[in-house]
Amino acid sequence: MQTSSSETRRLDAHDRRILQEIQTDSTIGPAELSNRVHLSISQCSRRLQRLRDAGVIDRSVTVLDRKPLNLGITAILLIKLGNHSPENEQKFLRRIEDMPEITACHYVTGDLDFILQVTTRDLESYDLLLRQRLLPSAQISECRSNIVLRTHKETTALPLDFL
């Protein structure tokens, strides 16, 4: 469900605090959440449900650590399509939907069309993904690949201070 700008304007300090807390830890229990935001458990529960119903809370997920899962390569791919027809873009998007290694896809402005984030086990599996599954696509005219050496900041939390 889409969130309207009027719904966002109706978020008060308690709503923003609830959102901040569950962005940090979505497994927090109702009692602890109510303590942190200084509301009763029932008020927190009602507010959480309203935020879910309004589409402000899209979903709750668990963030996994790549290292113990032997997912040692993260790469950023800069993609340019050869043809910008809606059909070509849809073919490309359907193709990458079937690749779980592609963990993010952003349609961007500028001289490129898409920025992809890729996570794989090692360089060999990354190379296979590129050469055998992604680059043979007739939709892609250019691909620039950047291997992430170190990550200084990575978060799923959205900034709420401006609401």
XYZ file of N, CA and C in Angstrom:
489
model
N 0.841 -1.174 0.000
C 0.000 0.000 0.000
C 0.889 1.241 0.000
N 0.562 2.229 -0.818
C 1.320 3.463 -0.907
C 0.998 4.385 0.260
N 1.984 5.128 0.696
C 1.794 6.098 1.766
C 1.569 7.463 1.145
N 0.537 8.138 1.552
C 0.294 9.478 1.036
C 1.097 10.479 1.841
N 1.340 11.646 1.234
C 2.085 12.673 1.961
C 1.297 13.167 3.165
N -0.038 13.091 3.104
C -0.838 13.504 4.262
C -0.649 12.531 5.419
N -0.475 11.233 5.114
C -0.219 10.244 6.166
C 1.123 10.537 6.831
N 2.129 10.877 6.033
C 3.446 11.187 6.576
C 3.377 12.412 7.477
N 2.591 13.406 7.078
C 2.467 14.612 7.905
C 1.777 14.315 9.225
N 0.974 13.258 9.292
C 0.273 12.936 10.532
C 1.127 12.143 11.510
N 2.344 11.800 11.132
C 3.223 11.073 12.040
C 3.681 12.020 13.141
N 3.433 11.626 14.375
C 3.882 12.468 15.484
C 5.208 11.935 16.030
N 5.680 12.542 17.090
C 6.976 12.169 17.670
C 6.991 10.709 18.121
N 5.860 10.214 18.647
C 5.811 8.802 19.075
C 5.906 7.868 17.874
N 5.209 8.199 16.790
C 5.286 7.378 15.580
C 6.721 7.327 15.052
N 7.360 8.487 14.990
C 8.740 8.540 14.490
C 9.674 7.746 15.401
N 9.456 7.823 16.698
C 10.294 7.072 17.640
C 10.075 5.562 17.468
N 8.820 5.151 17.296
C 8.512 3.737 17.047
C 9.218 3.276 15.775
N 9.117 4.065 14.711
C 9.759 3.702 13.448
C 11.271 3.608 13.602
N 11.857 4.545 14.328
C 13.300 4.517 14.539
C 13.709 3.254 15.307
N 12.969 2.926 16.326
C 13.298 1.740 17.139
C 13.185 0.455 16.335
N 12.118 0.304 15.553
C 11.959 -0.961 14.816
C 12.869 -1.033 13.598
N 13.358 0.121 13.103
C 14.368 0.081 12.044
C 15.683 -0.459 12.582
N 15.966 -0.169 13.831
C 17.191 -0.631 14.460
C 17.095 -2.103 14.831
N 15.916 -2.521 15.329
C 15.710 -3.912 15.745
C 14.245 -4.266 15.585
N 13.931 -4.973 14.500
C 12.531 -5.320 14.244
C 12.036 -6.451 15.136
N 12.930 -7.062 15.904
C 12.516 -8.157 16.785
C 12.167 -7.666 18.183
N 12.252 -6.367 18.398
C 11.961 -5.816 19.720
C 10.531 -6.188 20.134
N 10.378 -6.604 21.359
C 9.067 -7.004 21.876
C 8.208 -5.800 22.231
N 6.909 -6.012 22.343
C 5.983 -4.914 22.649
C 6.294 -4.206 23.969
N 6.678 -4.952 24.993
C 6.955 -4.332 26.295
C 8.180 -3.422 26.215
N 9.246 -3.921 25.588
C 10.455 -3.109 25.453
C 10.204 -1.898 24.562
N 9.472 -2.078 23.479
C 9.152 -0.952 22.598
C 8.364 0.111 23.350
N 7.382 -0.318 24.116
C 6.579 0.660 24.862
C 7.436 1.415 25.883
N 8.395 0.738 26.504
C 9.315 1.407 27.434
C 10.172 2.448 26.715
N 10.660 2.097 25.536
C 11.567 2.988 24.812
C 10.851 4.232 24.268
N 9.586 4.077 23.887
C 8.876 5.223 23.289
C 7.926 5.895 24.276
N 7.862 5.363 25.491
C 7.050 5.946 26.563
C 5.557 5.978 26.224
N 5.075 4.834 25.739
C 3.642 4.628 25.484
C 3.251 3.276 26.045
N 1.975 3.071 26.266
C 1.508 1.765 26.734
C 1.681 0.734 25.612
N 1.693 -0.519 25.998
C 1.822 -1.607 25.020
C 0.670 -1.544 24.021
N -0.545 -1.305 24.502
C -1.693 -1.268 23.583
C -1.589 -0.093 22.609
N -1.115 1.075 23.090
C -0.947 2.218 22.183
C 0.125 1.924 21.125
N 1.216 1.304 21.536
C 2.268 0.935 20.580
C 1.727 -0.031 19.536
N 0.968 -1.022 19.991
C 0.410 -2.019 19.069
C -0.537 -1.365 18.068
N -1.399 -0.474 18.545
C -2.321 0.227 17.637
C -1.571 1.078 16.625
N -0.569 1.785 17.096
C 0.212 2.640 16.203
C 0.970 1.807 15.171
N 1.579 0.705 15.608
C 2.273 -0.168 14.665
C 1.317 -0.683 13.595
N 0.137 -1.109 13.999
C -0.834 -1.609 13.027
C -1.252 -0.504 12.056
N -1.466 0.706 12.572
C -1.842 1.833 11.704
C -0.721 2.137 10.708
N 0.529 2.091 11.162
C 1.664 2.345 10.279
C 1.797 1.258 9.210
N 1.508 0.018 9.587
C 1.515 -1.074 8.599
C 0.382 -0.891 7.595
N -0.823 -0.623 8.093
C -1.991 -0.446 7.220
C -1.796 0.718 6.249
N -1.102 1.765 6.706
C -0.878 2.942 5.862
C 0.266 2.728 4.867
N 0.985 1.610 4.993
C 2.090 1.340 4.092
C 3.394 2.003 4.488
N 3.435 2.650 5.649
C 4.677 3.262 6.128
C 5.688 2.160 6.434
N 5.227 1.081 7.050
C 6.069 -0.096 7.293
C 5.813 -1.054 6.141
N 6.815 -1.221 5.310
C 6.690 -2.072 4.134
C 6.785 -3.550 4.508
N 7.807 -3.888 5.294
C 8.005 -5.276 5.726
C 9.066 -5.304 6.817
N 9.140 -6.405 7.532
C 10.181 -6.615 8.533
C 11.063 -7.749 8.052
N 12.361 -7.545 8.120
C 13.305 -8.538 7.619
C 14.432 -8.737 8.626
N 15.214 -9.770 8.407
C 16.416 -10.016 9.178
C 17.605 -9.754 8.265
N 18.574 -8.986 8.736
C 19.772 -8.681 7.965
C 20.837 -9.707 8.337
N 21.319 -10.420 7.341
C 22.312 -11.471 7.559
C 23.723 -10.928 7.386
N 24.674 -11.545 8.072
C 26.085 -11.204 7.956
C 26.685 -12.038 6.833
N 27.302 -11.394 5.861
C 27.860 -12.077 4.693
C 29.017 -13.018 5.048
N 29.851 -12.621 6.003
C 31.079 -13.373 6.282
C 30.825 -14.820 6.691
N 30.000 -15.078 7.716
C 29.811 -16.489 8.090
C 29.080 -17.295 7.020
N 28.455 -16.617 6.074
C 27.762 -17.298 4.982
C 28.657 -17.486 3.761
N 29.941 -17.102 3.900
C 30.925 -17.216 2.816
C 30.496 -16.461 1.559
N 29.911 -15.302 1.756
C 29.563 -14.427 0.640
C 30.559 -13.273 0.657
N 31.735 -13.524 0.094
C 32.862 -12.607 0.244
C 32.955 -11.497 -0.775
N 32.154 -11.544 -1.829
C 32.263 -10.518 -2.873
C 30.979 -9.703 -2.949
N 31.144 -8.401 -2.845
C 30.064 -7.466 -3.132
C 30.578 -6.580 -4.255
N 29.755 -6.399 -5.266
C 30.157 -5.586 -6.412
C 29.035 -4.632 -6.788
N 29.435 -3.534 -7.377
C 28.496 -2.560 -7.915
C 28.669 -2.588 -9.427
N 27.578 -2.831 -10.132
C 27.611 -2.858 -11.590
C 26.873 -1.651 -12.134
N 27.495 -0.987 -13.078
C 26.900 0.157 -13.748
C 26.500 -0.306 -15.148
N 25.212 -0.301 -15.426
C 24.667 -0.911 -16.643
C 24.076 0.142 -17.561
N 24.388 0.003 -18.837
C 23.759 0.829 -19.871
C 23.067 -0.112 -20.847
N 21.819 0.161 -21.110
C 21.070 -0.646 -22.065
C 21.329 -0.147 -23.476
N 21.249 -1.061 -24.426
C 21.460 -0.692 -25.824
C 20.240 -0.057 -26.450
N 19.087 -0.417 -25.945
C 17.826 0.060 -26.497
C 16.939 0.420 -25.311
N 16.319 1.580 -25.364
C 15.528 2.048 -24.224
C 14.033 1.873 -24.423
N 13.657 0.941 -25.236
C 12.230 0.679 -25.406
C 11.686 0.055 -24.128
N 10.405 0.269 -23.833
C 9.811 -0.355 -22.642
C 9.959 -1.876 -22.649
N 9.852 -2.485 -23.819
C 9.981 -3.948 -23.917
C 11.383 -4.400 -23.528
N 12.400 -3.676 -24.010
C 13.781 -4.026 -23.692
C 14.058 -3.875 -22.198
N 13.575 -2.786 -21.615
C 13.764 -2.583 -20.175
C 13.076 -3.690 -19.385
N 11.862 -4.055 -19.777
C 11.140 -5.126 -19.075
C 11.855 -6.459 -19.192
N 12.421 -6.776 -20.366
C 13.198 -8.014 -20.533
C 14.390 -8.022 -19.582
N 15.091 -6.893 -19.509
C 16.245 -6.786 -18.619
C 15.819 -6.977 -17.169
N 14.754 -6.286 -16.757
C 14.298 -6.380 -15.368
C 13.820 -7.788 -15.027
N 13.124 -8.444 -15.938
C 12.706 -9.840 -15.688
C 13.924 -10.742 -15.539
N 14.925 -10.497 -16.363
C 16.145 -11.313 -16.328
C 16.837 -11.190 -14.965
N 16.991 -9.977 -14.460
C 17.712 -9.830 -13.193
C 16.866 -10.258 -11.995
N 15.545 -10.249 -12.135
C 14.687 -10.748 -11.046
C 14.998 -12.202 -10.724
N 15.439 -12.960 -11.713
C 15.732 -14.381 -11.532
C 17.151 -14.645 -11.041
N 17.859 -13.587 -10.673
C 19.234 -13.738 -10.192
C 19.307 -13.288 -8.734
N 19.284 -14.243 -7.796
C 19.298 -13.867 -6.378
C 20.575 -13.143 -5.960
N 21.639 -13.288 -6.736
C 22.886 -12.592 -6.411
C 22.747 -11.075 -6.560
N 21.789 -10.635 -7.360
C 21.549 -9.205 -7.520
C 20.627 -8.779 -6.390
N 21.200 -8.066 -5.433
C 20.480 -7.720 -4.208
C 19.849 -6.332 -4.250
N 20.214 -5.524 -5.241
C 19.581 -4.218 -5.418
C 19.694 -3.814 -6.878
N 18.674 -3.132 -7.356
C 18.656 -2.621 -8.724
C 18.032 -1.236 -8.686
N 18.776 -0.254 -9.167
C 18.308 1.132 -9.161
C 18.323 1.670 -10.589
N 17.208 2.207 -11.035
C 17.118 2.907 -12.315
C 17.576 4.328 -12.055
N 18.571 4.815 -12.798
C 19.204 6.078 -12.457
C 19.229 7.051 -13.632
N 19.474 8.305 -13.301
C 19.682 9.322 -14.324
C 21.159 9.335 -14.697
N 21.484 10.064 -15.736
C 22.875 10.197 -16.144
C 23.173 9.366 -17.371
N 24.454 9.082 -17.567
C 24.866 8.382 -18.782
C 24.669 6.865 -18.713
N 24.278 6.358 -17.553
C 23.997 4.935 -17.390
C 22.517 4.763 -17.075
N 22.059 3.531 -17.069
C 20.636 3.280 -16.843
C 20.330 2.630 -15.500
N 21.168 1.692 -15.086
C 20.906 0.948 -13.857
C 22.183 0.799 -13.047
N 22.015 0.785 -11.740
C 23.092 0.422 -10.826
C 22.619 -0.830 -10.096
N 23.416 -1.879 -10.177
C 23.091 -3.144 -9.526
C 24.084 -3.399 -8.397
N 23.581 -3.967 -7.311
C 24.468 -4.467 -6.259
C 24.414 -5.983 -6.343
N 25.584 -6.593 -6.340
C 25.700 -8.038 -6.491
C 26.469 -8.599 -5.310
N 26.012 -9.725 -4.791
C 26.711 -10.422 -3.718
C 26.926 -11.868 -4.150
N 28.185 -12.312 -4.131
C 28.504 -13.693 -4.497
C 29.521 -14.266 -3.514
N 29.750 -15.562 -3.665
C 30.649 -16.281 -2.776
C 32.104 -15.832 -2.965
N 32.552 -15.772 -4.226
C 33.952 -15.483 -4.508
C 34.072 -14.910 -5.920
N 35.308 -14.613 -6.334
C 35.515 -14.037 -7.663
C 35.099 -14.988 -8.780
N 35.305 -16.269 -8.576
C 34.922 -17.243 -9.599
C 33.401 -17.228 -9.831
N 32.623 -17.235 -8.762
C 31.167 -17.211 -8.922
C 30.696 -15.862 -9.474
N 31.392 -14.794 -9.123
C 31.076 -13.476 -9.675
C 31.338 -13.459 -11.178
N 32.481 -13.989 -11.582
C 32.838 -14.063 -12.999
C 31.810 -14.879 -13.787
N 31.380 -16.005 -13.223
C 30.370 -16.836 -13.894
C 29.046 -16.098 -14.036
N 28.644 -15.388 -12.995
C 27.415 -14.599 -13.066
C 27.500 -13.591 -14.211
N 28.618 -12.874 -14.264
C 28.779 -11.869 -15.317
C 28.814 -12.490 -16.707
N 29.735 -13.415 -16.923
C 29.966 -13.945 -18.269
C 28.869 -14.860 -18.784
N 28.283 -15.681 -17.915
C 27.329 -16.669 -18.387
C 25.869 -16.266 -18.243
N 25.579 -15.396 -17.270
C 24.174 -15.114 -17.008
C 23.752 -13.681 -17.278
N 24.629 -12.728 -17.032
C 24.227 -11.333 -17.163
C 24.652 -10.715 -18.492
N 25.916 -10.761 -18.814
C 26.417 -10.067 -19.997
C 25.950 -10.643 -21.336
N 25.626 -11.922 -21.440
C 25.094 -12.403 -22.717
C 23.742 -11.786 -23.090
N 23.159 -11.034 -22.197
C 21.872 -10.399 -22.447
C 21.974 -9.414 -23.603
N 21.079 -9.528 -24.538
C 21.054 -8.622 -25.683
C 20.658 -7.206 -25.260
N 20.078 -7.057 -24.078
C 19.627 -5.747 -23.637
C 20.787 -4.838 -23.199
N 21.902 -5.415 -22.773
C 23.006 -4.644 -22.188
C 24.015 -4.255 -23.260
N 24.330 -2.948 -23.321
C 25.366 -2.497 -24.251
C 26.677 -2.181 -23.538
N 26.595 -1.878 -22.243
C 27.792 -1.538 -21.484
C 27.624 -1.962 -20.036
N 28.701 -2.484 -19.443
C 28.691 -2.876 -18.038
C 30.042 -2.515 -17.430
N 29.990 -1.698 -16.394
C 31.194 -1.369 -15.627
C 31.061 -2.058 -14.279
N 32.132 -2.703 -13.869
C 32.105 -3.511 -12.657
C 33.051 -2.938 -11.618
N 32.558 -2.805 -10.390
C 33.371 -2.303 -9.283
C 33.230 -3.263 -8.108
N 34.340 -3.840 -7.688
C 34.345 -4.730 -6.528
C 34.486 -3.871 -5.271
N 33.644 -4.113 -4.287
C 33.718 -3.384 -3.024
C 34.858 -3.978 -2.196
N 35.817 -3.141 -1.821
C 36.950 -3.601 -1.022
C 36.645 -3.543 0.468
N 35.919 -2.506 0.879
C 35.610 -2.297 2.283
C 34.322 -1.486 2.346
N 33.489 -1.748 3.322
C 32.254 -0.992 3.507
C 32.368 -0.187 4.794
N 32.192 1.116 4.672
C 32.270 1.991 5.843
C 30.896 2.239 6.449
N 29.864 2.214 5.626
C 28.510 2.412 6.139
C 27.542 1.642 5.246
N 26.657 0.935 5.901
C 25.601 0.227 5.188
C 24.431 0.106 6.157
N 23.301 0.637 5.765
C 22.149 0.603 6.643
C 20.882 0.415 5.827
N 19.891 -0.129 6.468
C 18.563 -0.183 5.856
C 17.656 0.867 6.471
N 18.142 1.564 7.496
C 17.329 2.563 8.203
C 17.196 3.837 7.378
N 15.970 4.329 7.283
C 15.699 5.583 6.572
C 15.802 6.752 7.546
N 16.235 7.930 7.075
C 16.295 9.101 7.947
C 14.899 9.604 8.252
N 14.599 9.827 9.507
C 13.251 10.245 9.930
C 13.240 11.640 10.525
N 14.388 12.274 10.676
C 14.467 13.564 11.342
C 13.683 14.676 10.632
N 13.536 14.565 9.317
C 12.883 15.629 8.573
C 11.363 15.518 8.559
N 10.810 14.421 9.060
C 9.346 14.240 9.052
C 8.649 15.168 10.021
